[in-house]
Coordinates of C-alpha atoms (C1' of nucleotides) in Angstrom, one line a residue:
Chain A
M1 CA 49.0 -62.7 43.2
A2 CA 51.1 -64.1 46.1
G3 CA 53.1 -61.1 45.9
T4 CA 55.9 -62.3 43.7
T5 CA 58.1 -62.7 46.6
S6 CA 59.0 -59.2 46.7
G7 CA 61.1 -58.7 49.9
Q8 CA 63.5 -61.6 49.8
A9 CA 66.2 -59.2 50.8
A10 CA 67.2 -60.6 54.0
G11 CA 70.3 -62.6 52.8
G12 CA 70.2 -66.1 53.9
S13 CA 73.8 -66.5 56.0
T14 CA 73.0 -69.8 57.7
A15 CA 71.1 -71.9 55.2
A16 CA 69.2 -71.6 52.1
R17 CA 66.1 -69.9 52.2
A18 CA 63.3 -72.6 53.1
P19 CA 60.5 -71.0 51.2
E20 CA 62.5 -71.1 47.9
E21 CA 63.4 -74.8 48.6
R22 CA 59.6 -75.6 49.3
R23 CA 58.7 -73.8 46.0
R24 CA 61.1 -75.9 44.1
R25 CA 60.0 -79.3 45.8
I26 CA 56.5 -78.5 45.1
L27 CA 57.4 -78.0 41.7
E28 CA 59.1 -81.2 41.4
A29 CA 56.1 -82.9 43.0
T30 CA 53.9 -81.5 40.5
V31 CA 56.0 -83.1 37.5
A32 CA 55.9 -86.3 39.4
V33 CA 52.2 -86.2 39.7
I34 CA 51.6 -85.1 36.2
R35 CA 53.8 -88.0 34.9
D36 CA 51.8 -90.4 37.1
R37 CA 48.2 -89.3 36.7
G38 CA 48.3 -87.0 33.6
F39 CA 47.3 -83.4 33.6
A40 CA 43.7 -84.2 33.5
G41 CA 43.9 -86.4 36.9
T42 CA 46.3 -84.2 38.7
R43 CA 44.5 -82.5 41.7
V44 CA 46.0 -79.9 44.3
T45 CA 45.7 -82.4 47.0
D46 CA 47.8 -85.0 45.1
I47 CA 50.5 -82.3 44.6
A48 CA 50.4 -81.2 48.4
E49 CA 50.6 -84.7 49.5
A50 CA 53.7 -85.6 47.0
A51 CA 55.3 -82.6 48.3
G52 CA 54.8 -83.0 51.9
T53 CA 52.7 -80.0 52.5
S54 CA 49.3 -78.7 52.7
S55 CA 47.0 -77.8 49.6
G56 CA 46.9 -74.3 50.9
L57 CA 50.7 -73.6 50.3
V58 CA 50.3 -74.8 47.0
L59 CA 47.8 -72.4 46.1
Y60 CA 49.6 -69.7 48.0
H61 CA 52.7 -70.1 46.0
F62 CA 51.2 -70.6 42.4
G63 CA 47.8 -68.8 42.8
S64 CA 45.7 -71.9 41.2
L65 CA 46.2 -75.3 40.0
A66 CA 46.4 -74.1 36.5
G67 CA 49.4 -72.0 37.7
A68 CA 51.3 -74.7 39.5
L69 CA 51.0 -77.0 36.2
T70 CA 52.1 -74.1 33.9
Q71 CA 55.1 -73.3 36.4
A72 CA 55.9 -76.9 36.8
L73 CA 56.4 -76.9 32.8
T74 CA 58.8 -74.4 32.9
H75 CA 60.7 -75.7 35.3
V76 CA 60.7 -79.0 33.6
E77 CA 62.1 -76.9 30.4
D78 CA 64.8 -75.4 32.5
V79 CA 66.0 -78.7 33.7
F80 CA 65.7 -80.5 30.5
Y81 CA 67.6 -77.8 28.5
G82 CA 70.4 -77.7 31.2
E83 CA 71.1 -81.3 31.1
L84 CA 70.8 -81.6 27.4
E85 CA 73.5 -78.9 27.1
S86 CA 75.8 -80.3 29.7
E87 CA 75.4 -83.9 28.2
L88 CA 76.0 -82.8 24.7
A89 CA 79.0 -81.0 25.5
A90 CA 80.7 -83.7 27.3
V91 CA 81.1 -85.8 24.4
P92 CA 83.6 -85.0 21.2
G93 CA 82.5 -85.9 17.7
P94 CA 79.1 -85.7 15.7
V95 CA 78.8 -89.4 15.6
E96 CA 79.4 -89.7 19.2
R97 CA 76.8 -87.0 19.8
L98 CA 74.1 -88.5 17.8
R99 CA 74.4 -91.7 19.6
L100 CA 74.4 -89.6 22.6
M101 CA 70.7 -88.1 21.5
A102 CA 69.5 -91.5 20.8
D103 CA 70.5 -92.5 24.2
L104 CA 68.9 -89.7 26.2
A105 CA 65.8 -90.2 24.0
S106 CA 65.5 -93.9 24.3
G107 CA 65.4 -93.5 28.0
A108 CA 69.1 -94.2 29.0
G109 CA 69.6 -90.7 30.0
P110 CA 68.4 -88.6 32.3
A111 CA 67.4 -85.7 30.2
V112 CA 64.1 -87.1 28.5
G113 CA 63.4 -89.6 31.0
D114 CA 59.8 -90.7 30.6
W115 CA 58.0 -89.8 27.5
T116 CA 54.7 -90.1 29.1
L117 CA 55.2 -86.4 30.1
W118 CA 55.9 -85.5 26.8
L119 CA 52.6 -87.2 25.3
E120 CA 50.7 -85.2 27.9
L121 CA 52.4 -82.0 26.9
W122 CA 51.3 -82.4 23.5
V123 CA 47.7 -82.9 24.1
R124 CA 47.8 -80.2 26.6
A125 CA 49.2 -77.8 24.2
L126 CA 46.2 -78.4 21.8
R127 CA 44.3 -76.2 24.3
D128 CA 46.4 -74.4 26.7
D129 CA 48.6 -71.7 25.4
D130 CA 51.1 -72.0 28.0
A131 CA 51.8 -75.5 27.6
R132 CA 51.9 -74.9 23.7
A133 CA 54.7 -72.4 24.4
A134 CA 56.4 -74.7 26.7
R135 CA 56.3 -77.3 24.0
E136 CA 57.4 -75.3 21.4
S137 CA 60.4 -74.0 23.2
L138 CA 61.4 -77.8 24.1
D139 CA 61.0 -78.9 20.8
R140 CA 62.9 -76.1 18.9
R141 CA 65.8 -76.5 21.4
W142 CA 65.9 -80.3 20.9
R143 CA 65.7 -79.8 17.1
A144 CA 68.4 -77.0 17.1
A145 CA 70.6 -79.4 18.9
L146 CA 70.2 -82.1 16.5
R147 CA 70.6 -79.7 13.6
R148 CA 74.0 -78.5 15.2
V149 CA 75.1 -82.2 15.4
V150 CA 74.2 -82.6 11.7
V151 CA 75.7 -79.7 10.4
E152 CA 79.1 -80.4 12.6
G153 CA 79.0 -83.8 10.9
A154 CA 78.6 -82.3 7.3
A155 CA 81.3 -79.8 8.1
A156 CA 83.6 -82.5 8.9
G157 CA 82.8 -84.6 5.9
V158 CA 81.4 -87.3 8.1
F159 CA 77.7 -87.0 7.1
H160 CA 76.3 -86.0 3.8
P161 CA 72.8 -84.9 4.3
A162 CA 70.8 -84.1 1.1
D163 CA 68.9 -81.3 3.0
V164 CA 69.6 -80.6 6.5
A165 CA 66.3 -78.8 7.5
A166 CA 64.4 -81.9 6.1
T167 CA 66.7 -84.5 7.5
T168 CA 66.5 -82.6 10.8
L169 CA 62.9 -82.5 11.0
R170 CA 62.2 -86.1 9.9
L171 CA 64.7 -87.4 12.5
S172 CA 63.3 -85.7 15.3
S173 CA 59.7 -86.3 14.1
L174 CA 60.6 -90.0 13.8
M175 CA 61.8 -90.0 17.5
D176 CA 58.5 -88.6 18.8
G177 CA 56.6 -91.2 16.7
L178 CA 58.7 -94.1 17.9
A179 CA 58.3 -92.3 21.5
I180 CA 54.8 -93.1 21.2
Q181 CA 55.4 -96.6 21.3
L182 CA 58.0 -96.5 23.8
A183 CA 55.4 -94.7 26.0
L184 CA 52.7 -97.1 25.7
A185 CA 54.9 -99.9 26.0
E186 CA 54.0 -101.5 23.0
P187 CA 55.2 -105.0 22.8
G188 CA 58.4 -105.2 20.9
M189 CA 59.2 -101.8 21.4
T190 CA 62.3 -101.3 23.7
P191 CA 64.9 -98.8 24.4
A192 CA 67.5 -100.7 22.6
R193 CA 65.1 -101.2 19.4
F194 CA 64.3 -97.7 19.4
K195 CA 68.0 -96.7 19.4
R196 CA 68.6 -99.2 16.7
L197 CA 65.7 -98.1 14.6
W198 CA 66.5 -94.4 14.8
L199 CA 70.2 -94.6 14.1
D200 CA 69.5 -96.8 11.3
A201 CA 67.3 -94.1 9.8
A202 CA 69.8 -91.5 10.7
A203 CA 72.4 -93.6 8.7
L204 CA 69.9 -93.6 5.8
E205 CA 69.4 -89.8 5.9
L206 CA 72.9 -89.0 6.3
G207 CA 74.5 -91.1 3.7
V208 CA 76.6 -93.1 5.9
P209 CA 76.8 -97.1 6.3
A210 CA 74.7 -98.0 9.2
Q211 CA 77.7 -99.7 11.0
A212 CA 79.0 -96.3 11.6
F213 CA 76.6 -95.9 14.5
R214 CA 77.1 -99.6 15.8
G215 CA 79.3 -101.0 18.3
R216 CA 80.4 -98.9 21.5
A217 CA 78.3 -97.2 24.1
A218 CA 75.9 -100.1 24.5
R219 CA 77.7 -102.7 26.7
P220 CA 80.8 -101.1 28.0
A221 CA 82.3 -104.1 29.7
R222 CA 81.3 -107.5 28.0
R223 CA 84.4 -108.9 26.4
R224 CA 86.7 -108.5 29.2
A225 CA 84.6 -110.2 32.0
A226 CA 86.3 -109.2 35.5
S227 CA 89.6 -107.2 34.6
Chain B
M1 CA 23.7 -102.6 31.5
A2 CA 21.2 -101.0 29.3
G3 CA 19.9 -104.6 28.3
T4 CA 22.0 -104.9 25.2
T5 CA 18.7 -104.1 23.2
S6 CA 17.4 -107.5 23.6
G7 CA 14.1 -107.5 22.0
Q8 CA 14.5 -105.5 18.9
A9 CA 12.4 -108.1 17.4
A10 CA 9.8 -105.9 16.1
G11 CA 11.0 -105.7 12.4
G12 CA 10.8 -102.1 11.3
S13 CA 8.7 -102.0 8.0
T14 CA 8.2 -98.4 7.6
A15 CA 11.3 -96.8 8.7
A16 CA 14.6 -97.7 10.3
R17 CA 14.4 -98.0 13.8
A18 CA 14.6 -94.6 15.4
P19 CA 16.7 -95.9 18.5
E20 CA 19.6 -97.1 16.3
E21 CA 19.5 -94.1 14.5
R22 CA 19.7 -92.1 17.8
R23 CA 22.5 -94.3 19.1
R24 CA 24.7 -93.8 15.9
R25 CA 23.8 -90.0 16.3
I26 CA 25.1 -89.7 20.0
L27 CA 28.1 -92.0 19.3
E28 CA 29.1 -89.5 16.5
A29 CA 28.4 -86.6 18.6
T30 CA 30.6 -87.9 21.2
V31 CA 33.4 -88.2 18.8
A32 CA 33.1 -84.6 17.7
V33 CA 33.0 -83.5 21.4
I34 CA 36.2 -85.6 22.0
R35 CA 37.8 -83.8 19.1
D36 CA 36.7 -80.5 20.1
R37 CA 37.5 -80.6 24.0
G38 CA 39.4 -83.6 24.5
F39 CA 38.6 -86.7 26.6
A40 CA 39.3 -85.0 29.9
G41 CA 37.1 -81.9 29.0
T42 CA 33.9 -84.2 27.6
R43 CA 30.9 -83.8 29.5
V44 CA 27.7 -85.8 29.3
T45 CA 26.0 -82.7 29.0
D46 CA 28.2 -81.7 25.8
I47 CA 27.3 -85.0 24.1
A48 CA 23.8 -84.7 24.8
E49 CA 23.5 -81.2 23.3
A50 CA 25.7 -82.3 20.5
A51 CA 23.3 -84.9 19.8
G52 CA 20.2 -83.1 20.4
T53 CA 19.0 -84.9 23.2
S54 CA 19.0 -85.3 26.9
S55 CA 21.9 -86.5 29.1
G56 CA 19.7 -89.1 30.6
L57 CA 19.4 -90.9 27.3
V58 CA 23.1 -90.9 26.8
L59 CA 23.3 -92.6 30.1
Y60 CA 20.5 -94.9 29.1
H61 CA 22.2 -96.2 26.1
F62 CA 25.9 -96.3 27.3
G63 CA 25.6 -96.7 30.9
S64 CA 27.9 -94.3 32.0
L65 CA 30.3 -91.3 30.4
A66 CA 33.1 -93.9 30.2
G67 CA 30.8 -96.2 28.3
A68 CA 30.0 -93.6 25.9
L69 CA 33.8 -92.6 25.4
T70 CA 34.8 -96.4 24.9
Q71 CA 32.1 -97.0 22.5
A72 CA 32.6 -94.1 20.4
L73 CA 36.3 -95.5 20.1
T74 CA 35.1 -98.6 18.8
H75 CA 32.9 -96.7 16.4
V76 CA 35.6 -94.5 15.1
E77 CA 37.8 -97.8 14.5
D78 CA 35.0 -99.4 12.5
V79 CA 34.5 -96.1 10.3
F80 CA 38.4 -95.7 10.0
Y81 CA 38.9 -99.1 8.9
G82 CA 36.1 -99.4 6.6
E83 CA 37.4 -96.2 4.9
L84 CA 40.8 -97.2 4.6
E85 CA 40.2 -100.5 3.0
S86 CA 37.7 -99.0 0.2
E87 CA 40.2 -96.2 -0.3
L88 CA 43.2 -98.6 -0.8
A89 CA 41.3 -101.0 -3.2
A90 CA 40.7 -98.3 -5.2
V91 CA 43.8 -97.3 -6.7
P92 CA 46.1 -99.6 -8.6
G93 CA 49.8 -99.8 -7.9
P94 CA 52.2 -99.5 -4.7
V95 CA 53.4 -96.1 -5.9
E96 CA 49.9 -94.7 -6.1
R97 CA 49.1 -96.5 -2.8
L98 CA 51.8 -95.2 -0.9
R99 CA 50.8 -91.8 -2.2
L100 CA 47.3 -92.3 -1.1
M101 CA 48.2 -93.2 2.5
A102 CA 50.2 -90.1 2.6
D103 CA 47.2 -88.2 1.3
L104 CA 44.9 -89.8 4.0
A105 CA 47.4 -88.9 6.7
S106 CA 48.1 -85.4 5.6
G107 CA 44.4 -84.5 6.2
A108 CA 43.5 -84.5 2.5
G109 CA 41.5 -87.7 2.8
P110 CA 38.5 -88.8 5.0
A111 CA 39.9 -91.7 6.8
V112 CA 42.2 -90.0 9.2
G113 CA 40.9 -86.6 9.2
D114 CA 41.8 -84.6 12.0
W115 CA 45.0 -85.8 14.1
T116 CA 43.8 -84.3 17.2
L117 CA 41.6 -87.3 17.9
W118 CA 44.7 -89.4 17.6
L119 CA 46.9 -87.5 20.1
E120 CA 43.8 -87.7 22.7
L121 CA 43.7 -91.5 22.0
W122 CA 47.4 -91.9 22.7
V123 CA 47.1 -90.1 26.0
R124 CA 44.1 -92.0 27.2
A125 CA 45.8 -95.2 26.4
L126 CA 48.3 -94.5 28.8
R127 CA 46.0 -95.2 31.4
D128 CA 42.6 -96.6 30.1
D129 CA 42.5 -100.2 28.8
D130 CA 39.7 -99.7 26.3
A131 CA 41.5 -96.9 24.6
R132 CA 44.7 -98.8 24.7
A133 CA 43.1 -101.6 22.8
A134 CA 41.4 -99.3 20.5
R135 CA 44.6 -97.5 19.6
E136 CA 46.5 -100.9 19.3
S137 CA 44.0 -102.4 17.0
L138 CA 44.1 -99.1 14.8
D139 CA 47.8 -98.9 14.7
R140 CA 48.1 -102.4 13.9
R141 CA 45.8 -102.0 11.0
W142 CA 47.3 -99.1 9.6
R143 CA 50.8 -100.6 9.9
A144 CA 49.6 -103.7 8.2
A145 CA 48.2 -101.9 5.4
L146 CA 51.5 -99.9 4.8
R147 CA 53.5 -103.3 5.0
R148 CA 51.2 -104.6 2.7
V149 CA 52.0 -101.8 0.1
V150 CA 55.7 -102.2 0.7
V151 CA 55.7 -105.8 0.2
E152 CA 53.7 -105.5 -3.0
G153 CA 56.1 -102.9 -4.4
A154 CA 58.9 -105.1 -3.5
A155 CA 57.6 -108.3 -5.2
A156 CA 56.9 -105.9 -8.2
G157 CA 60.6 -104.8 -8.0
V158 CA 59.5 -101.3 -7.8
F159 CA 60.6 -101.1 -3.9
H160 CA 64.0 -102.2 -2.3
P161 CA 63.6 -102.2 1.1
A162 CA 66.5 -103.4 3.2
D163 CA 64.2 -104.6 6.4
V164 CA 60.5 -104.6 5.7
A165 CA 59.5 -104.8 9.4
A166 CA 62.1 -101.8 10.2
T167 CA 60.9 -99.7 7.0
T168 CA 57.2 -100.2 8.1
L169 CA 57.8 -99.3 11.5
R170 CA 59.7 -96.3 10.7
L171 CA 57.6 -95.0 8.1
S172 CA 54.5 -95.1 10.2
S173 CA 56.2 -93.8 13.3
L174 CA 57.5 -90.8 11.0
M175 CA 53.8 -90.2 10.3
D176 CA 52.8 -90.2 14.0
G177 CA 55.8 -87.7 14.9
L178 CA 55.0 -85.5 11.8
A179 CA 51.4 -85.6 12.8
I180 CA 52.1 -84.0 16.2
Q181 CA 53.3 -81.0 14.3
L182 CA 50.3 -80.9 12.3
A183 CA 47.9 -81.3 15.0
L184 CA 49.6 -78.7 16.9
A185 CA 49.6 -76.4 13.9
E186 CA 53.3 -75.7 14.1
P187 CA 54.4 -72.9 12.0
G188 CA 55.7 -74.2 8.6
M189 CA 53.8 -77.6 9.0
T190 CA 51.3 -78.0 6.4
P191 CA 49.7 -81.0 4.7
A192 CA 51.7 -80.4 1.6
R193 CA 55.0 -80.2 3.5
F194 CA 54.0 -83.4 5.7
K195 CA 53.3 -85.3 2.2
R196 CA 56.6 -84.2 0.9
L197 CA 58.7 -84.8 4.1
W198 CA 57.2 -88.3 4.4
L199 CA 57.4 -89.6 0.9
D200 CA 60.9 -88.3 0.6
A201 CA 61.5 -90.5 3.7
A202 CA 59.7 -93.2 2.0
A203 CA 61.9 -92.8 -1.2
L204 CA 65.3 -93.2 1.1
E205 CA 63.7 -96.2 2.8
L206 CA 62.7 -97.9 -0.2
G207 CA 65.6 -97.0 -2.3
V208 CA 64.0 -95.4 -5.1
P209 CA 64.6 -92.0 -6.5
A210 CA 62.5 -89.2 -4.8
Q211 CA 61.0 -88.2 -7.9
A212 CA 59.3 -91.7 -8.0
F213 CA 56.6 -90.1 -5.8
R214 CA 56.4 -86.7 -7.2
G215 CA 54.2 -85.2 -9.8
R216 CA 50.4 -85.9 -10.2
A217 CA 47.9 -86.2 -7.6
A218 CA 48.9 -82.8 -6.0
R219 CA 47.7 -80.3 -8.6
P220 CA 45.4 -82.2 -11.2
A221 CA 45.0 -79.1 -13.6
R222 CA 47.8 -76.7 -13.8
R223 CA 49.5 -76.9 -17.2
R224 CA 46.5 -76.6 -19.3
A225 CA 44.8 -73.8 -17.7
A226 CA 41.2 -73.9 -18.9
S227 CA 41.1 -77.2 -21.1
Chain C
dG1 C1' 61.4 -58.0 73.8
dG2 C1' 57.7 -56.9 70.9
dC3 C1' 56.3 -55.8 65.8
dT4 C1' 55.6 -57.0 61.1
dA5 C1' 55.8 -59.6 56.9
dT6 C1' 56.1 -63.9 55.1
dC7 C1' 54.9 -68.4 55.3
dC8 C1' 52.0 -72.3 56.4
dT9 C1' 47.9 -74.9 57.6
dG10 C1' 43.5 -77.4 57.3
dA11 C1' 38.6 -76.8 57.6
dA12 C1' 34.6 -74.3 55.3
dT13 C1' 32.7 -72.8 51.2
dA14 C1' 30.9 -73.2 46.7
dC15 C1' 30.3 -75.2 42.5
dT16 C1' 30.7 -78.6 38.7
dC17 C1' 29.2 -82.7 37.1
dG18 C1' 28.0 -87.9 36.9
dT19 C1' 24.3 -90.5 37.9
dT20 C1' 19.7 -91.6 39.8
dC21 C1' 14.9 -91.6 39.4
dA22 C1' 9.9 -90.4 38.9
dG23 C1' 7.7 -90.2 35.5
dA24 C1' 6.1 -88.9 30.1
dT25 C1' 5.8 -90.7 25.4
dC26 C1' 5.7 -93.7 21.8
dG27 C1' 4.8 -97.9 18.9
dC28 C1' 2.8 -102.1 19.0
dC29 C1' -0.1 -106.0 20.0
dG30 C1' -4.1 -108.7 21.8
Chain D
dC1 C1' -9.2 -99.8 23.5
dG2 C1' -5.9 -101.0 27.4
dG3 C1' -1.7 -102.5 28.5
dC4 C1' 3.2 -103.0 28.3
dG5 C1' 8.0 -102.5 27.2
dA6 C1' 11.1 -99.6 25.3
dT7 C1' 12.7 -95.2 24.9
dC8 C1' 13.2 -90.7 26.4
dT9 C1' 13.2 -86.4 29.6
dG10 C1' 14.8 -83.2 33.0
dA11 C1' 15.1 -82.3 37.7
dA12 C1' 17.1 -83.7 42.2
dC13 C1' 20.9 -85.8 44.5
dG14 C1' 25.6 -86.7 46.2
dA15 C1' 30.1 -87.0 45.4
dG16 C1' 34.4 -84.8 44.6
dT17 C1' 37.3 -80.9 44.6
dA18 C1' 39.3 -76.0 43.4
dT19 C1' 39.7 -72.0 46.1
dT20 C1' 38.7 -69.0 50.3
dC21 C1' 39.8 -67.9 54.7
dA22 C1' 40.6 -67.2 59.8
dG23 C1' 44.1 -67.8 61.9
dG24 C1' 48.9 -69.8 63.5
dA25 C1' 53.9 -70.2 63.5
dT26 C1' 58.3 -68.2 62.3
dA27 C1' 62.1 -65.1 61.5
dG28 C1' 64.2 -61.0 60.9
dC29 C1' 64.5 -56.1 62.8
dC30 C1' 63.8 -52.1 66.0

DNA sequence: GGCTATCCTGAATACTCGTTCAGATCGCCG
DNA sequence: CGGCGATCTGAACGAGTATTCAGGATAGCC
């Protein structure tokens, strides 16, 4: 349906093609609404309103509400992956990279952002194949990134994991578990505590002293008040 | 609404009051439907059908669909807690108890059963206060049980946790995270692997050799083929 | 300028439920 | 027995919402 935008030949010289722009805006609006109201509570009208268009257009572009939800997921996946890769590439060593992943997951960074969306995704994945595929892909990528950092650290002689696969799986699962508390705003669970708990577990798993992950990164300018 | 069953005076001499029995059946049917279709997909008719009654009766007893869902949650909580306590009381030492908890969580035992319901609960708790309260209570109880086992083991000189609160929180969070994989039937995640991963993490956290949690319980009769 | 395909709108349609309601049924008591 | 309250049923109602549709605007192209 919707013609798969067959003849977009007319190269846009003046400005970016408006339709494409509109499409993207709708997808981002969809993500925002899902975050806010959940998959189950998201209506076509909500998406249209959030995107500043009509419900007709949402259906015109995505065929159905389910289509919009699904495409929003793959959009999220693209954005997430792009950000993760560029963020990771921007820092040097394994210790710093592990800390970065903790930052991203705890909500400080842009990539993971709000875990609410992830909880929603898990539940939808129980019964919807597209959601299942999206989640699996997202999870695999995140876990692969983590594993890369672990392996890198082991090669550098900094980390000493007993079993790389098990360590990777446990550390990413621990993140998910802690994330539930964070998403539900469990009293006592803050991004800082999330980070501390996870990095301490990483220290245990990787056979390094917990201090290895302390210090820096959290409060960049505190000692030198004004400079 | 529904009168809180005011005058149930008429003491039932012959058999248990049918209405109470019916009520319980409806609650259990509700839980089954939630497990199967999720909170979002559960309709009054589904519950009625699963319980073998009419939709009118469901509303008569619980006032609304939301009421039925909420009461189903507290029913689950009661059942869960009762089973957890009695199971834990039935085994002797800290090591055995920790293994029992791994069994229960991995799906071998009756208490946790299917993690699907838990994922559903987390998401509903994002926006529904009753669900939030139910989840918090369930979580607190489970975590308290875990903490008790850890403290008991520490007192006996078997476990050596560096920080009881952090260890408890991490081990229960890790369970939640692994449970997601289990609920989604991630390839490679089985109850056995779940148990192994979690108990190995426990060994790390508690400063005991991983072998401490191996052996027994898994395959009771393997060496002596026939007896 | 006209023609056409694409993009876009908002009202109309059709359908799915939650909830209401007008009574049946049942067990019990005076 | 006759009445009464609690329990139970299923049809009818109404609100909410995905999707359809009849057309309008727009931009490129001859």
